[in-house]
PDB file of C-alpha atoms and ligand atoms in Angstrom:
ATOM      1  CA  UNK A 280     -23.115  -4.157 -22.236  1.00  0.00           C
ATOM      2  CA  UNK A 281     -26.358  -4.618 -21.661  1.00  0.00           C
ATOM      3  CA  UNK A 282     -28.594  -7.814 -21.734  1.00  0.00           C
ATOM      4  CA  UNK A 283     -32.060  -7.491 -23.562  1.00  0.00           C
ATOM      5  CA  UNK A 284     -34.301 -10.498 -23.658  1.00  0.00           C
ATOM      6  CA  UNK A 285     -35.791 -10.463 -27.000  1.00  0.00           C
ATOM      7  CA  UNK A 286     -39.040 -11.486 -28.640  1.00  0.00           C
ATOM      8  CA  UNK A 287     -40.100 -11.761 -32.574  1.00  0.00           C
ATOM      9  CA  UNK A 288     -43.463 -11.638 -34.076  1.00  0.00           C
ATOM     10  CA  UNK A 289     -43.790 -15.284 -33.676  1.00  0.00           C
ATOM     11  CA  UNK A 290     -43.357 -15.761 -29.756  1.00  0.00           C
ATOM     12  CA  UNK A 291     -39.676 -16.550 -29.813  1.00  0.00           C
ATOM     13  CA  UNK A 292     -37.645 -15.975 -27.058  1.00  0.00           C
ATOM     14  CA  UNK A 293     -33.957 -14.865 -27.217  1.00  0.00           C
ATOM     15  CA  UNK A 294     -31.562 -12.748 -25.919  1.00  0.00           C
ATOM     16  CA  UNK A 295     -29.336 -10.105 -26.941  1.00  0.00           C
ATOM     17  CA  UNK A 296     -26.333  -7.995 -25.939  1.00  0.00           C
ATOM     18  CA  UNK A 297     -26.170  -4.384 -27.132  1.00  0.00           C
ATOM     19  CA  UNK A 298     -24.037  -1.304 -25.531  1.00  0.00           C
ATOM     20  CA  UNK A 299     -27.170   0.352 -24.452  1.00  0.00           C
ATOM     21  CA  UNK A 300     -30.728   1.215 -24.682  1.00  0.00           C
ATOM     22  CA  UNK A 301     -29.796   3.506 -28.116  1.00  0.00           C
ATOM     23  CA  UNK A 302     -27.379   0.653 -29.490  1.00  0.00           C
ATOM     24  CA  UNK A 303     -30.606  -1.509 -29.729  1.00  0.00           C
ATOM     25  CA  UNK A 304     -32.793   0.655 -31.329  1.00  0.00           C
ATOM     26  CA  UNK A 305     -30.069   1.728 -34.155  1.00  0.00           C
ATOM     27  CA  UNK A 306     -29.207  -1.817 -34.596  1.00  0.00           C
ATOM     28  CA  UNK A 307     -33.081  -3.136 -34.997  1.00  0.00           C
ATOM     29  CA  UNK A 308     -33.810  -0.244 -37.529  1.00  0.00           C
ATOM     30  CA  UNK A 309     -31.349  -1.116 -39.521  1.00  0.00           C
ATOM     31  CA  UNK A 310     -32.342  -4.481 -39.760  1.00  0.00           C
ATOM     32  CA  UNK A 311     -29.346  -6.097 -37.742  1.00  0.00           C
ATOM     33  CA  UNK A 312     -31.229  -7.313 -35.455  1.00  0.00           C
ATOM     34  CA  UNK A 313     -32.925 -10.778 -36.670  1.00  0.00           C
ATOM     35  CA  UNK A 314     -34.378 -13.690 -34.708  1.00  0.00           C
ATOM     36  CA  UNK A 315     -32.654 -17.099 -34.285  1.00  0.00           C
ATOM     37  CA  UNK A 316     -35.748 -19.117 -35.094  1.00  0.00           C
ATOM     38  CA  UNK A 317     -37.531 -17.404 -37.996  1.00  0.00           C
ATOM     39  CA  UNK A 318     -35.537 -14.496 -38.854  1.00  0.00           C
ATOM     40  CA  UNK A 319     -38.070 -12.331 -38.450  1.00  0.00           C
ATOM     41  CA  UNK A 320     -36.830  -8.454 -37.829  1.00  0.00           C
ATOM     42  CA  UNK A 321     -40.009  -7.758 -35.664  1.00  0.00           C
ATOM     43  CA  UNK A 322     -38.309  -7.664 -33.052  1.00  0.00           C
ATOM     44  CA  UNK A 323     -39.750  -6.312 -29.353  1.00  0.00           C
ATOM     45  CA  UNK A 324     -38.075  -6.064 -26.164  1.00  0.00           C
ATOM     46  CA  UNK A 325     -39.447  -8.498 -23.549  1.00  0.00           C
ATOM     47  CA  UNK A 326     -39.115  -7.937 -20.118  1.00  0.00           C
ATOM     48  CA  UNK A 327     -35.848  -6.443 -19.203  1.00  0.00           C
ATOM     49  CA  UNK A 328     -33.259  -9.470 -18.198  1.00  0.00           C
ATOM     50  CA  UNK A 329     -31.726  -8.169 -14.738  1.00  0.00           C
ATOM     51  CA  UNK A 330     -27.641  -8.264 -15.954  1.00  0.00           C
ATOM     52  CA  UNK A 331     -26.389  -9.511 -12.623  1.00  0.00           C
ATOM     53  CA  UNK A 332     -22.916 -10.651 -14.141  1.00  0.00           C
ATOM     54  CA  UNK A 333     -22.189  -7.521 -15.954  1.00  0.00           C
ATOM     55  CA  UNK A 334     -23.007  -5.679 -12.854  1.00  0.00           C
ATOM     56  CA  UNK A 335     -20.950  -7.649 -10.703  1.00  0.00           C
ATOM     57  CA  UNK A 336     -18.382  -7.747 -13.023  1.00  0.00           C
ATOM     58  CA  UNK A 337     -18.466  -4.040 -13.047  1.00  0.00           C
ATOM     59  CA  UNK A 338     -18.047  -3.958  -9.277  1.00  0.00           C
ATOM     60  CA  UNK A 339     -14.850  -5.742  -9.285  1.00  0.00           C
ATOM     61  CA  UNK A 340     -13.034  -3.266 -11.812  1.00  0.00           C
ATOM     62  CA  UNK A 341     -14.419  -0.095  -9.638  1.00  0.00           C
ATOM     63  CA  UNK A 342     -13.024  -2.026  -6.613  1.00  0.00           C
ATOM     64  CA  UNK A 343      -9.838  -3.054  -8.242  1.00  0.00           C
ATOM     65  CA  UNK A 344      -9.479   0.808  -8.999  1.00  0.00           C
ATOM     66  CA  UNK A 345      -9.741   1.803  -5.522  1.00  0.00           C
ATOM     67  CA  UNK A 346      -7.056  -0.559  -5.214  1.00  0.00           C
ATOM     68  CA  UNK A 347      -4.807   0.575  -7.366  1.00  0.00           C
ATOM     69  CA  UNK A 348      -5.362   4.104  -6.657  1.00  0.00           C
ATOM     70  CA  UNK A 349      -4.711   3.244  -2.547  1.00  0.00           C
ATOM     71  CA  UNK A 350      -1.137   1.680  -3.481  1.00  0.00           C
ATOM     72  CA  UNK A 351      -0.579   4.932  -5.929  1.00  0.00           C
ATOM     73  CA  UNK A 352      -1.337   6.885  -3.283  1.00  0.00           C
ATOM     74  CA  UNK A 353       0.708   4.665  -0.398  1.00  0.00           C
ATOM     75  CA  UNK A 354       3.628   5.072  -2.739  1.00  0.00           C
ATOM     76  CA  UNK A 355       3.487   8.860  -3.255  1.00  0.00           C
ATOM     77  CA  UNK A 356       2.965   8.949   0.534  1.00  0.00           C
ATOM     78  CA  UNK A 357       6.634   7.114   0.835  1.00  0.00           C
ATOM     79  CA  UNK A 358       8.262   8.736  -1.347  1.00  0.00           C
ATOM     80  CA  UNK A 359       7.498  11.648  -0.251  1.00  0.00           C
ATOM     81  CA  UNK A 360       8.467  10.823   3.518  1.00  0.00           C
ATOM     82  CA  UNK A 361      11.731  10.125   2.026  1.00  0.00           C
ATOM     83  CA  UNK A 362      12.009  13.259   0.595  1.00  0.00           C
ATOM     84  CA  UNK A 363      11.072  14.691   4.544  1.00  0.00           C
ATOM     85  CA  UNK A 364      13.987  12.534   5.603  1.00  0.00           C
ATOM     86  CA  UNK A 365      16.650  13.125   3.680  1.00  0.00           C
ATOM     87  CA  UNK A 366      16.088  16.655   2.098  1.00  0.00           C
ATOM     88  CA  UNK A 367      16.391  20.021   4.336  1.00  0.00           C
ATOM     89  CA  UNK A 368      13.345  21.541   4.946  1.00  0.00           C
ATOM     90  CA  UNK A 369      12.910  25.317   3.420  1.00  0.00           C
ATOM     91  CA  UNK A 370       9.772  25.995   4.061  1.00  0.00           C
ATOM     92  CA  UNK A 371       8.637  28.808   1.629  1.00  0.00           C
ATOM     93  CA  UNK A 372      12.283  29.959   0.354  1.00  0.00           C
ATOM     94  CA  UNK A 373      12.322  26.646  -1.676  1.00  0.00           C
ATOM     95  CA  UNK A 374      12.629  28.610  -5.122  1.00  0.00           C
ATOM     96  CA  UNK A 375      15.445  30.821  -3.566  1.00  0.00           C
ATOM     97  CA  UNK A 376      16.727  27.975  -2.053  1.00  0.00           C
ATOM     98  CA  UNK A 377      16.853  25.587  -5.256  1.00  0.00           C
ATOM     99  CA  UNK A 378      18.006  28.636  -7.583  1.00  0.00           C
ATOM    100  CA  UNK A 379      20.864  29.117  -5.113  1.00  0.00           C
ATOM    101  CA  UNK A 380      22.047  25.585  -5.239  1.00  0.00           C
ATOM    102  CA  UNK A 381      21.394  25.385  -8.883  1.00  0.00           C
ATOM    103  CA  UNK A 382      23.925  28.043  -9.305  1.00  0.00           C
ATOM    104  CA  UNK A 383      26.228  26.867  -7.343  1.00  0.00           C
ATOM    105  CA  UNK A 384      25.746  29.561  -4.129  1.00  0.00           C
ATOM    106  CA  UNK A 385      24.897  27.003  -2.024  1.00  0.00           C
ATOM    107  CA  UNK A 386      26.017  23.827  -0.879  1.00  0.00           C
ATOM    108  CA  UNK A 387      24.378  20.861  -3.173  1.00  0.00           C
ATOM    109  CA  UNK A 388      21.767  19.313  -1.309  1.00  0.00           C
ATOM    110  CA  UNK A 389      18.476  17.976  -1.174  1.00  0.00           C
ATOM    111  CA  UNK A 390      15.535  20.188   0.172  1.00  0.00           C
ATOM    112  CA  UNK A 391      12.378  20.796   0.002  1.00  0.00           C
ATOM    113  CA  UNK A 392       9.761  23.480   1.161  1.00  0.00           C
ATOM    114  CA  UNK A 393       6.885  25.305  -0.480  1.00  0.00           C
ATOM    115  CA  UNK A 394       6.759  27.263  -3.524  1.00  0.00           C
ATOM    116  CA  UNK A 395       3.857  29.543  -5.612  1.00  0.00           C
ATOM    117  CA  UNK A 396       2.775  28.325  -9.125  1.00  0.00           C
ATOM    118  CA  UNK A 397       4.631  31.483 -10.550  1.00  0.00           C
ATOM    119  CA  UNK A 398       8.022  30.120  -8.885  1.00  0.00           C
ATOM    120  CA  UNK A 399       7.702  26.912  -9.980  1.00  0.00           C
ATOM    121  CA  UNK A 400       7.357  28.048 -13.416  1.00  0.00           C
ATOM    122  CA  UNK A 401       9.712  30.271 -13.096  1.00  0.00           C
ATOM    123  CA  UNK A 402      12.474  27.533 -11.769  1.00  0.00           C
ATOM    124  CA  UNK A 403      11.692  25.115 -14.535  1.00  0.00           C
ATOM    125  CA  UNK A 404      12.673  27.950 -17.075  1.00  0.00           C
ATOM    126  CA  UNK A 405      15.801  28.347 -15.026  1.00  0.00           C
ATOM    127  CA  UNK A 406      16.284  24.647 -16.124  1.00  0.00           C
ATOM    128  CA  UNK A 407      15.930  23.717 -12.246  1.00  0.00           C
ATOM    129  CA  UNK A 408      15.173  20.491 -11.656  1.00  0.00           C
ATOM    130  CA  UNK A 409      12.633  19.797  -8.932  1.00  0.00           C
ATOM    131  CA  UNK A 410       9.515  17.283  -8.464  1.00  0.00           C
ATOM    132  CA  UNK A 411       6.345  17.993  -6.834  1.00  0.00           C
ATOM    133  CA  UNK A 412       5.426  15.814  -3.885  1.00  0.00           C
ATOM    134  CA  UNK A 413       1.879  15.816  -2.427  1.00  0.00           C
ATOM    135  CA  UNK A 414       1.698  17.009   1.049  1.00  0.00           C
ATOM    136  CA  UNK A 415      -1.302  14.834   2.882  1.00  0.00           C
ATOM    137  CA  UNK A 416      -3.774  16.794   5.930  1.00  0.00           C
ATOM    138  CA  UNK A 417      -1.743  14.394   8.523  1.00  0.00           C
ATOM    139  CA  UNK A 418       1.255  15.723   7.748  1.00  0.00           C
ATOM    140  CA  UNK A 419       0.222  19.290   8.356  1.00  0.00           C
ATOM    141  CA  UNK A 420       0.917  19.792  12.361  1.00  0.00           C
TER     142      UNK A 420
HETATM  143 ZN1   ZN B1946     -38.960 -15.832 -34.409  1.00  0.00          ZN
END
């Protein structure tokens, strides 16, 4: 939302909120837009009111985001260190690997390892069940 400070035909001050710059020029054409005092619909634009709440306010929901998005990403992070604890790592045989167990060649147990887009595919079709866990930079040496 944006704050206009407003001015008829007849001096009067007043302010209004519209969406944007377009919102305020649909909504004075089609007559919406009316002063307080007199009614009048010659309505002008004074001098742009500087919308210091909304753009604070806006500030706190981009940093609230970056919030969220840290703990998102802090949780993804520990679950998928769990994963590096308890699951064998296969490194790049993980479709083999999973197939194997699916089937019942290899012992049950939890791994995890690398696999191509095509294997992936091709495991879910094999009704294998496996999740995706990010792998982060750090955790690459
Ligand atoms: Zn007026």
């Amino acid at each position: 939302m944006i704050r206009f400070s407003l001015i008829c035909e007849h001096d009067h001050e007043f302010e209004g909120w519209f969406r944007s710059n377009d919102d305020f020029d649909t909504q004075k054409k089609r007559g919406f837009v009316d002063c307080p005092n007199c009614g009048s619909h010659r309505i002008e634009k004074a001098l742009m009111a500087p919308a210091v709440s909304t753009g604070r306010k806006q500030e706190k929901i981009a940093l609230a985001m970056g919030e969220a998005q840290k703990w998102a990403l802090a949780q993804l992070k520990a679950m998928a260190e769990k994963v590096r604890e308890n699951a064998d790592y296969v490194g790049d045989k993980f479709a083999e690997e999973a197939r194997k167990i699916h089937f019942g060649e290899s012992d049950p147990r939890g791994i995890y390892g690398e696999a191509t887009l095509e294997e992936a595919k091709s495991l879910a079709e094999d009704g294998v069940e496996f999740m995706p866990i990010p792998s982060f930079p750090e955790d690459r040496n």
